């Protein structure tokens, strides 16, 4: 009988599990053979988590970039803008992504492009600018600070100015403004993350009825109806710390599916409920094991196997300085 059970948090048949294990072992072998270090955001498919040398949220991701690695090749399991930031700081490494890479719709939004934001930014030349990490690389050239989703309030509060500019994702911005002590001038044409915005408050209310004692944690890019009813609207790194230290046994997670699967795997003694099956990001989910295997196999010279990511020296100097400043404000370096 070909039974179905979980493998790396994913339900799979015996044949599929065997194939996954074979692919994972082959990737681990290729990492050694080709001197590859893998940095993965935990939104990457759960099946790939085991082969990552670093696995975490955006803060963990770039903290590992700052710490560096001995390997000469770095594979990034995250959207291309993560790889661009990695290449900006790890200038002496060969940074690459599986296949053609993937781009985030928020970062690609037309109104978030350099020329539009610069026109707005030029109206306030005396004010410092904080830019969302999920934004085009060239937009960061305008920035004085960058901030990732779970850290927006902390970064804004760390700015040495009472008034400042901010460009980000619409829902995350609104959530951050409730937690900051600054006068923030917000870019008026911010995009919305369609994945997180898809979650319904009706789903949350139904789950609350069934699990009234559960702790509800949602990503700050969820819509305001949901963040207002959650116990926490925070980044996944902070969620993980609460899960690790809380005495509660049931958690409702309004997060990308693969982080939910990671929590199911790493904390099997606790119960996790995914807020909505719609919170699943195709930008990350294209990075399946077979794509990672192709990328790590340097004998595969196909143009579709991997994409090397490079950043010009001027951009690298500017952006690497922003990354360093962000972690210095956190007291982590």
C-alpha positions as CSV (number, residue, x, y, z in Angstrom):
1,X,0.0,0.0,0.0
2,X,1.4,3.4,-1.0
3,X,0.7,5.3,2.2
4,X,0.7,9.1,2.4
5,X,2.4,11.0,5.2
6,X,4.3,14.2,5.8
7,X,7.8,14.7,4.5
8,X,9.3,18.0,5.5
9,X,5.9,19.3,6.4
10,X,4.4,18.2,3.1
11,X,1.9,15.3,2.6
12,X,3.4,12.9,0.1
13,X,3.1,9.4,-1.1
14,X,5.9,6.8,-0.4
15,X,7.3,7.2,-4.0
16,X,7.3,11.0,-3.8
17,X,9.0,10.9,-0.3
18,X,11.7,8.6,-1.7
19,X,12.3,10.9,-4.7
20,X,12.5,13.9,-2.4
21,X,15.0,12.2,-0.1
22,X,17.1,11.3,-3.2
23,X,17.0,14.8,-4.5
24,X,17.9,16.2,-1.1
25,X,20.9,13.9,-0.7
26,X,22.0,14.8,-4.3
27,X,21.8,18.5,-3.5
28,X,23.8,18.1,-0.3
29,X,26.5,16.2,-2.2
30,X,26.6,18.9,-4.9
31,X,26.9,21.7,-2.3
32,X,30.1,20.1,-1.0
33,X,31.4,19.3,-4.5
34,X,30.7,22.8,-5.9
35,X,31.4,24.8,-2.7
36,X,27.9,26.2,-2.4
37,X,26.4,28.0,0.6
38,X,22.5,28.1,0.6
39,X,20.7,31.0,2.2
40,X,16.9,30.5,2.3
41,X,14.0,32.6,3.4
42,X,11.6,30.3,5.2
43,X,8.9,31.2,2.7
44,X,10.8,29.0,0.3
45,X,9.1,25.6,-0.3
46,X,9.2,23.5,2.9
47,X,10.8,20.6,1.0
48,X,14.0,22.8,0.5
49,X,14.4,23.8,4.2
50,X,16.6,20.9,5.0
51,X,19.3,21.8,2.5
52,X,19.6,25.4,3.7
53,X,22.7,26.5,5.6
54,X,20.7,29.6,6.8
55,X,16.9,29.5,7.1
56,X,14.9,32.3,8.6
57,X,13.0,35.5,8.1
58,X,14.4,38.6,6.3
59,X,16.3,39.7,9.4
60,X,18.0,36.3,9.8
61,X,18.6,36.1,6.1
62,X,20.6,39.3,5.9
63,X,22.3,38.8,9.2
64,X,23.8,35.7,7.7
65,X,24.8,37.8,4.7
66,X,26.7,40.2,7.0
67,X,28.4,37.3,8.8
68,X,29.5,35.9,5.5
69,X,30.6,32.3,4.6
70,X,33.7,30.5,3.5
71,X,32.2,29.0,0.4
72,X,32.8,30.9,-2.9
73,X,29.2,30.2,-4.3
74,X,26.0,31.4,-2.7
75,X,22.6,30.1,-3.7
76,X,19.7,32.3,-2.7
77,X,16.3,30.7,-2.2
78,X,14.2,33.9,-2.2
79,X,13.0,36.4,-4.8
80,X,15.7,38.1,-6.9
81,X,15.8,41.3,-4.9
82,X,17.1,39.3,-2.0
83,X,19.8,38.0,-4.2
84,X,20.6,41.5,-5.4
85,X,21.0,42.7,-1.8
86,X,23.2,39.6,-1.1
87,X,25.4,40.3,-4.1
88,X,25.7,44.0,-3.0
89,X,27.2,42.9,0.3
90,X,29.0,39.7,-0.6
91,X,31.0,41.2,-3.4
92,X,33.6,38.5,-3.5
93,X,31.1,35.7,-3.9
94,X,29.3,34.2,-6.9
95,X,25.6,34.8,-6.0
96,X,22.9,32.9,-8.0
97,X,19.2,31.9,-7.9
98,X,17.5,28.8,-9.3
99,X,16.2,29.1,-12.8
100,X,15.4,32.5,-14.1
101,X,14.7,33.8,-10.5
102,X,11.4,35.2,-9.4
103,X,10.2,38.8,-8.9
104,X,7.9,40.1,-6.3
105,X,4.8,41.9,-7.6
106,X,5.1,44.5,-4.8
107,X,8.7,45.3,-5.9
108,X,7.6,45.4,-9.6
109,X,4.7,47.7,-9.1
110,X,4.8,50.5,-11.6
111,X,4.3,53.3,-9.0
112,X,7.2,51.9,-6.9
113,X,9.7,52.5,-9.7
114,X,12.5,55.0,-9.3
115,X,11.2,57.8,-11.4
116,X,7.8,58.0,-9.6
117,X,9.3,57.9,-6.1
118,X,12.0,60.3,-6.9
119,X,9.5,63.0,-8.0
120,X,7.8,62.6,-4.7
121,X,11.0,62.4,-2.7
122,X,12.3,65.6,-4.3
123,X,9.5,67.6,-2.6
124,X,11.0,66.8,0.8
125,X,14.8,67.1,0.3
126,X,15.5,67.8,3.9
127,X,13.8,64.7,5.3
128,X,15.4,61.2,5.6
129,X,13.8,58.4,3.6
130,X,13.1,54.9,4.8
131,X,12.4,52.4,2.0
132,X,10.8,49.0,2.3
133,X,13.1,46.0,1.7
134,X,10.6,44.6,-0.9
135,X,11.3,47.3,-3.4
136,X,13.3,47.7,-6.6
137,X,17.1,47.8,-6.2
138,X,17.5,51.2,-7.8
139,X,14.9,52.7,-5.4
140,X,17.2,51.9,-2.6
141,X,19.7,54.4,-4.1
142,X,17.3,57.1,-2.9
143,X,17.1,55.7,0.6
144,X,18.7,56.7,3.9
145,X,17.4,53.5,5.6
146,X,15.8,50.2,4.6
147,X,13.3,48.2,6.6
148,X,11.9,44.7,6.2
149,X,8.3,43.8,7.0
150,X,8.7,42.7,10.6
151,X,11.1,45.6,11.5
152,X,9.4,48.7,10.0
153,X,8.4,50.2,13.3
154,X,11.8,49.6,14.9
155,X,13.7,51.1,11.9
156,X,11.4,54.2,11.8
157,X,11.8,54.7,15.5
158,X,15.6,54.4,15.2
159,X,15.9,57.3,12.7
160,X,17.5,60.3,14.2
161,X,14.8,62.7,13.1
162,X,11.3,63.6,14.3
163,X,9.9,63.7,10.8
164,X,10.7,61.4,7.9
165,X,9.6,59.9,4.6
166,X,8.5,56.3,4.1
167,X,7.8,54.1,1.1
168,X,6.5,50.6,1.6
169,X,3.6,48.1,1.3
170,X,0.2,49.7,2.0
171,X,-1.0,47.4,4.8
172,X,2.3,47.0,6.5
173,X,2.7,50.8,6.5
174,X,-0.7,51.3,8.2
175,X,0.2,48.7,10.8
176,X,3.6,50.3,11.4
177,X,2.1,53.8,11.8
178,X,0.2,52.6,14.9
179,X,3.5,51.6,16.6
180,X,5.8,54.6,15.8
181,X,6.5,57.8,17.6
182,X,7.5,59.9,14.5
183,X,5.8,62.2,12.1
184,X,5.9,60.0,9.0
185,X,5.1,61.4,5.5
186,X,4.0,58.3,3.5
187,X,4.4,57.9,-0.2
188,X,0.8,58.1,-1.6
189,X,1.0,55.3,-4.2
190,X,2.0,52.3,-2.2
191,X,1.2,48.8,-3.6
192,X,-0.6,46.1,-1.7
193,X,0.6,42.5,-1.3
194,X,-2.1,40.5,-3.0
195,X,-1.1,37.3,-1.1
196,X,-1.5,38.6,2.4
197,X,-4.4,40.9,1.4
198,X,-6.4,37.9,0.3
199,X,-7.0,36.6,3.8
200,X,-10.6,37.1,5.0
201,X,-11.6,38.3,8.4
202,X,-14.5,35.8,8.2
203,X,-12.0,33.0,8.2
204,X,-10.4,34.4,11.3
205,X,-13.8,34.8,13.1
206,X,-14.8,31.2,12.3
207,X,-11.4,29.9,13.6
208,X,-11.8,32.0,16.8
209,X,-15.1,30.4,17.5
210,X,-13.6,26.9,17.3
211,X,-10.4,27.8,19.1
212,X,-11.1,30.7,21.5
213,X,-7.9,30.2,23.5
214,X,-5.6,30.1,20.5
215,X,-3.0,32.9,20.0
216,X,-3.6,34.6,16.7
217,X,-0.5,36.0,14.9
218,X,-0.7,37.5,11.5
219,X,1.8,39.2,9.2
220,X,1.6,43.0,9.1
221,X,0.9,42.9,5.3
222,X,-2.6,41.4,6.1
223,X,-5.5,43.8,5.7
224,X,-6.5,46.0,8.6
225,X,-9.6,44.1,9.5
226,X,-7.4,41.1,10.3
227,X,-4.5,42.8,12.0
228,X,-7.1,44.6,14.3
229,X,-8.5,41.3,15.5
230,X,-5.2,39.5,15.9
231,X,-3.2,39.2,19.1
232,X,-0.1,40.1,17.2
233,X,0.6,41.7,13.8
234,X,4.4,41.0,13.5
235,X,7.1,39.5,11.4
236,X,7.7,35.8,11.3
237,X,10.9,36.0,13.2
238,X,9.1,37.5,16.2
239,X,6.3,34.9,15.7
240,X,8.8,32.1,16.0
241,X,10.2,33.5,19.3
242,X,6.7,33.7,20.8
243,X,5.9,30.1,19.7
244,X,9.2,28.9,21.2
245,X,8.7,30.6,24.6
246,X,4.9,30.6,25.0
247,X,3.1,28.1,27.2
248,X,0.1,28.2,24.8
249,X,-0.5,25.1,22.8
250,X,-2.5,26.4,19.9
251,X,-1.6,29.1,17.4
252,X,-3.4,30.6,14.4
253,X,-0.9,31.8,11.8
254,X,-1.8,34.3,9.2
255,X,1.4,33.7,7.3
256,X,2.8,32.3,4.1
257,X,2.2,28.5,4.0
258,X,5.8,27.4,4.1
259,X,6.5,29.2,7.4
260,X,3.3,27.6,8.8
261,X,4.7,24.2,7.6
262,X,8.1,25.0,9.2
263,X,6.4,25.6,12.6
264,X,4.4,22.3,12.3
265,X,7.7,20.5,11.7
266,X,9.8,22.2,14.4
267,X,7.2,22.3,17.1
268,X,5.3,19.0,16.8
269,X,4.0,19.3,20.4
270,X,2.0,22.4,19.5
271,X,-1.1,22.8,17.3
272,X,-1.0,25.2,14.3
273,X,-3.9,26.4,12.2
274,X,-3.2,28.2,8.9
275,X,-5.5,31.2,8.7
276,X,-6.1,30.8,4.9
277,X,-5.0,28.5,2.1
278,X,-4.9,31.6,-0.1
279,X,-1.8,32.8,1.8
280,X,0.6,31.0,-0.5
281,X,3.2,32.9,-2.5
282,X,3.9,31.7,-6.0
283,X,7.0,33.9,-6.1
284,X,8.6,31.6,-3.5
285,X,6.9,28.3,-4.5
286,X,8.6,28.1,-7.9
287,X,11.8,27.1,-6.0
288,X,11.1,23.4,-5.8
289,X,13.7,20.7,-5.1
290,X,14.2,19.9,-8.8
291,X,14.9,23.5,-9.6
292,X,17.4,23.7,-6.7
293,X,19.0,20.5,-7.9
294,X,19.5,21.9,-11.4
295,X,20.9,25.1,-10.0
296,X,23.5,23.3,-7.8
297,X,24.6,20.9,-10.7
298,X,27.3,23.0,-12.4
299,X,27.6,20.4,-15.1
300,X,24.1,21.5,-16.2
301,X,25.0,24.5,-18.4
302,X,21.5,25.3,-19.5
303,X,20.6,29.0,-19.3
304,X,17.5,27.9,-17.4
305,X,19.4,26.1,-14.6
306,X,20.5,29.2,-12.7
307,X,20.9,32.9,-13.0
308,X,23.9,34.7,-11.7
309,X,23.1,38.0,-9.9
310,X,25.5,40.9,-10.1
311,X,25.3,44.5,-8.8
312,X,27.4,47.4,-10.1
313,X,30.0,48.7,-7.6
314,X,28.3,52.1,-6.9
315,X,25.0,50.4,-6.1
316,X,26.7,47.7,-4.0
317,X,28.5,50.3,-1.9
318,X,25.3,52.3,-1.3
319,X,23.1,49.3,-0.5
320,X,25.6,47.4,1.6
321,X,25.9,50.5,3.8
322,X,22.1,50.5,4.3
323,X,22.2,46.9,5.3
324,X,25.0,47.5,7.8
325,X,23.2,50.6,9.2
326,X,19.9,48.6,9.7
327,X,21.6,45.9,11.8
328,X,23.7,48.4,13.7
329,X,20.4,50.1,14.8
330,X,19.2,46.7,16.0
331,X,22.4,46.3,18.1
332,X,23.2,43.0,16.3
333,X,26.6,44.2,15.0
